Amino acid sequence: QVQLVASGGGLVQPGGSLRLSCAASGFTLDYYNIGWFRHAPGKKREGVSCIRLSDNNTHYLGSVKGRFIISRDNAKNTMYLQMNSLKPEDTAVYYCAAKRPGISEWDYWGQGTQVTVSS
């Protein structure tokens, strides 16, 4: 069974940190581009961050630059999103995804993990 399982979300105060994890099963993550997306109620889904397999170049949503870090651990077949200096505007369901190089659509999606930033 091919799946991505996201975890690590929760409730955190503004200024706090969380690390999201996404464990891949049924396929080898190191052959895929990886990314994180988020979807807040009433808003469109937006890409948060991604990392390209070919050269490890990273991209970040402008509002999270300098605060979030995307990474992967191929030995563990897991990807991460370290989130620092969290703001209430970061509240959303966060989804991990994987995509084969050269393919326009994302192949696999995780189930999502809720991140709530509130006092």
PDB file of C-alpha atoms in Angstrom:
ATOM      1  CA  GLN A   1       0.000   0.000   0.000  1.00  0.00           C
ATOM      2  CA  VAL A   2       1.368   3.387  -1.021  1.00  0.00           C
ATOM      3  CA  GLN A   3       0.815   6.106   1.517  1.00  0.00           C
ATOM      4  CA  LEU A   4       2.120   9.225   3.185  1.00  0.00           C
ATOM      5  CA  VAL A   5       1.269   9.665   6.841  1.00  0.00           C
ATOM      6  CA  ALA A   6       1.621  13.138   8.290  1.00  0.00           C
ATOM      7  CA  SER A   7       2.006  13.757  11.989  1.00  0.00           C
ATOM      8  CA  GLY A   8       3.249  16.332  14.470  1.00  0.00           C
ATOM      9  CA  GLY A   9       0.493  18.884  14.289  1.00  0.00           C
ATOM     10  CA  GLY A  10      -1.181  20.320  17.327  1.00  0.00           C
ATOM     11  CA  LEU A  11      -1.970  23.432  19.281  1.00  0.00           C
ATOM     12  CA  VAL A  12       0.832  25.908  19.832  1.00  0.00           C
ATOM     13  CA  GLN A  13       1.070  29.482  21.055  1.00  0.00           C
ATOM     14  CA  PRO A  14       2.171  32.277  18.745  1.00  0.00           C
ATOM     15  CA  GLY A  15       5.935  32.321  18.545  1.00  0.00           C
ATOM     16  CA  GLY A  16       6.169  28.624  19.231  1.00  0.00           C
ATOM     17  CA  SER A  17       7.519  25.826  17.088  1.00  0.00           C
ATOM     18  CA  LEU A  18       6.347  22.529  15.681  1.00  0.00           C
ATOM     19  CA  ARG A  19       7.983  19.891  13.547  1.00  0.00           C
ATOM     20  CA  LEU A  20       5.765  18.048  11.124  1.00  0.00           C
ATOM     21  CA  SER A  21       6.786  14.626   9.915  1.00  0.00           C
ATOM     22  CA  CYS A  22       5.601  12.674   6.920  1.00  0.00           C
ATOM     23  CA  ALA A  23       6.470   9.010   6.673  1.00  0.00           C
ATOM     24  CA  ALA A  24       6.320   7.314   3.298  1.00  0.00           C
ATOM     25  CA  SER A  25       5.340   3.685   2.898  1.00  0.00           C
ATOM     26  CA  GLY A  26       5.088   1.510  -0.171  1.00  0.00           C
ATOM     27  CA  PHE A  27       7.474   3.631  -2.212  1.00  0.00           C
ATOM     28  CA  THR A  28      10.909   5.137  -1.895  1.00  0.00           C
ATOM     29  CA  LEU A  29      10.741   8.820  -1.116  1.00  0.00           C
ATOM     30  CA  ASP A  30      14.259   9.597  -2.269  1.00  0.00           C
ATOM     31  CA  TYR A  31      13.174   9.335  -5.907  1.00  0.00           C
ATOM     32  CA  TYR A  32      10.549  12.047  -5.530  1.00  0.00           C
ATOM     33  CA  ASN A  33      10.263  15.757  -5.166  1.00  0.00           C
ATOM     34  CA  ILE A  34       8.576  16.531  -1.882  1.00  0.00           C
ATOM     35  CA  GLY A  35       6.376  19.316  -0.673  1.00  0.00           C
ATOM     36  CA  TRP A  36       4.107  20.656   2.000  1.00  0.00           C
ATOM     37  CA  PHE A  37       0.794  22.367   1.420  1.00  0.00           C
ATOM     38  CA  ARG A  38      -1.764  23.879   3.723  1.00  0.00           C
ATOM     39  CA  HIS A  39      -5.457  24.599   3.586  1.00  0.00           C
ATOM     40  CA  ALA A  40      -7.238  26.914   5.970  1.00  0.00           C
ATOM     41  CA  PRO A  41     -11.031  27.185   6.105  1.00  0.00           C
ATOM     42  CA  GLY A  42     -12.320  29.813   3.731  1.00  0.00           C
ATOM     43  CA  LYS A  43      -9.028  30.018   1.890  1.00  0.00           C
ATOM     44  CA  LYS A  44      -7.513  28.291  -1.096  1.00  0.00           C
ATOM     45  CA  ARG A  45      -4.942  25.589  -0.701  1.00  0.00           C
ATOM     46  CA  GLU A  46      -1.465  26.997  -0.968  1.00  0.00           C
ATOM     47  CA  GLY A  47       1.962  25.537  -1.364  1.00  0.00           C
ATOM     48  CA  VAL A  48       4.110  26.059   1.701  1.00  0.00           C
ATOM     49  CA  SER A  49       7.419  24.586   0.687  1.00  0.00           C
ATOM     50  CA  CYS A  50       8.959  22.069  -1.647  1.00  0.00           C
ATOM     51  CA  ILE A  51      12.352  20.609  -2.396  1.00  0.00           C
ATOM     52  CA  ARG A  52      13.471  19.457  -5.815  1.00  0.00           C
ATOM     53  CA  LEU A  53      15.086  16.056  -6.069  1.00  0.00           C
ATOM     54  CA  SER A  54      17.517  16.889  -8.845  1.00  0.00           C
ATOM     55  CA  ASP A  55      19.438  19.627  -7.079  1.00  0.00           C
ATOM     56  CA  ASN A  56      17.849  19.956  -3.634  1.00  0.00           C
ATOM     57  CA  ASN A  57      16.705  23.477  -4.409  1.00  0.00           C
ATOM     58  CA  THR A  58      14.023  24.621  -2.034  1.00  0.00           C
ATOM     59  CA  HIS A  59      11.082  26.943  -2.459  1.00  0.00           C
ATOM     60  CA  TYR A  60       9.064  28.613   0.233  1.00  0.00           C
ATOM     61  CA  LEU A  61       5.840  30.516   0.383  1.00  0.00           C
ATOM     62  CA  GLY A  62       6.773  34.141   0.928  1.00  0.00           C
ATOM     63  CA  SER A  63       4.986  34.390   4.246  1.00  0.00           C
ATOM     64  CA  VAL A  64       6.959  31.484   5.741  1.00  0.00           C
ATOM     65  CA  LYS A  65      10.433  32.305   4.454  1.00  0.00           C
ATOM     66  CA  GLY A  66      12.916  32.479   7.269  1.00  0.00           C
ATOM     67  CA  ARG A  67      10.574  30.659   9.619  1.00  0.00           C
ATOM     68  CA  PHE A  68       9.988  27.227   8.058  1.00  0.00           C
ATOM     69  CA  ILE A  69      12.529  24.661   6.912  1.00  0.00           C
ATOM     70  CA  ILE A  70      11.785  21.675   4.710  1.00  0.00           C
ATOM     71  CA  SER A  71      14.010  18.626   4.818  1.00  0.00           C
ATOM     72  CA  ARG A  72      14.126  14.931   4.129  1.00  0.00           C
ATOM     73  CA  ASP A  73      15.777  11.912   5.664  1.00  0.00           C
ATOM     74  CA  ASN A  74      16.032   9.296   2.962  1.00  0.00           C
ATOM     75  CA  ALA A  75      17.295   6.651   5.365  1.00  0.00           C
ATOM     76  CA  LYS A  76      14.055   6.974   7.306  1.00  0.00           C
ATOM     77  CA  ASN A  77      11.936   7.524   4.194  1.00  0.00           C
ATOM     78  CA  THR A  78      10.535  10.571   5.931  1.00  0.00           C
ATOM     79  CA  MET A  79      10.136  14.252   5.175  1.00  0.00           C
ATOM     80  CA  TYR A  80       9.848  17.105   7.646  1.00  0.00           C
ATOM     81  CA  LEU A  81       8.682  20.647   8.003  1.00  0.00           C
ATOM     82  CA  GLN A  82      10.222  22.552  10.877  1.00  0.00           C
ATOM     83  CA  MET A  83       8.019  25.503  11.717  1.00  0.00           C
ATOM     84  CA  ASN A  84       9.340  28.281  13.914  1.00  0.00           C
ATOM     85  CA  SER A  85       7.969  31.618  15.051  1.00  0.00           C
ATOM     86  CA  LEU A  86       4.479  30.422  14.334  1.00  0.00           C
ATOM     87  CA  LYS A  87       1.731  32.938  13.778  1.00  0.00           C
ATOM     88  CA  PRO A  88      -2.053  32.615  13.999  1.00  0.00           C
ATOM     89  CA  GLU A  89      -2.137  33.004  10.227  1.00  0.00           C
ATOM     90  CA  ASP A  90      -0.292  29.687   9.967  1.00  0.00           C
ATOM     91  CA  THR A  91      -3.323  27.842  11.315  1.00  0.00           C
ATOM     92  CA  ALA A  92      -4.370  25.267   8.739  1.00  0.00           C
ATOM     93  CA  VAL A  93      -4.399  21.619   7.868  1.00  0.00           C
ATOM     94  CA  TYR A  94      -0.962  20.762   6.538  1.00  0.00           C
ATOM     95  CA  TYR A  95      -0.523  18.144   3.850  1.00  0.00           C
ATOM     96  CA  CYS A  96       2.625  16.445   2.681  1.00  0.00           C
ATOM     97  CA  ALA A  97       2.998  15.358  -0.901  1.00  0.00           C
ATOM     98  CA  ALA A  98       5.432  13.638  -3.231  1.00  0.00           C
ATOM     99  CA  LYS A  99       5.901  14.033  -6.955  1.00  0.00           C
ATOM    100  CA  ARG A 100       7.960  12.245  -9.564  1.00  0.00           C
ATOM    101  CA  PRO A 101      10.448  14.480 -11.381  1.00  0.00           C
ATOM    102  CA  GLY A 102       9.135  15.768 -14.665  1.00  0.00           C
ATOM    103  CA  ILE A 103       5.524  15.048 -13.781  1.00  0.00           C
ATOM    104  CA  SER A 104       3.221  18.028 -13.440  1.00  0.00           C
ATOM    105  CA  GLU A 105       0.873  16.548 -10.869  1.00  0.00           C
ATOM    106  CA  TRP A 106       1.665  15.438  -7.356  1.00  0.00           C
ATOM    107  CA  ASP A 107       1.511  11.659  -7.144  1.00  0.00           C
ATOM    108  CA  TYR A 108       0.845  11.054  -3.476  1.00  0.00           C
ATOM    109  CA  TRP A 109      -0.739  13.018  -0.684  1.00  0.00           C
ATOM    110  CA  GLY A 110      -0.823  12.574   3.040  1.00  0.00           C
ATOM    111  CA  GLN A 111      -4.014  12.751   5.048  1.00  0.00           C
ATOM    112  CA  GLY A 112      -3.201  16.095   6.627  1.00  0.00           C
ATOM    113  CA  THR A 113      -2.381  17.182  10.144  1.00  0.00           C
ATOM    114  CA  GLN A 114      -3.985  20.102  11.932  1.00  0.00           C
ATOM    115  CA  VAL A 115      -1.835  22.990  13.099  1.00  0.00           C
ATOM    116  CA  THR A 116      -3.514  25.553  15.310  1.00  0.00           C
ATOM    117  CA  VAL A 117      -1.651  28.647  16.471  1.00  0.00           C
ATOM    118  CA  SER A 118      -3.544  30.422  19.199  1.00  0.00           C
ATOM    119  CA  SER A 119      -3.170  31.946  22.630  1.00  0.00           C
TER     120      SER A 119
END
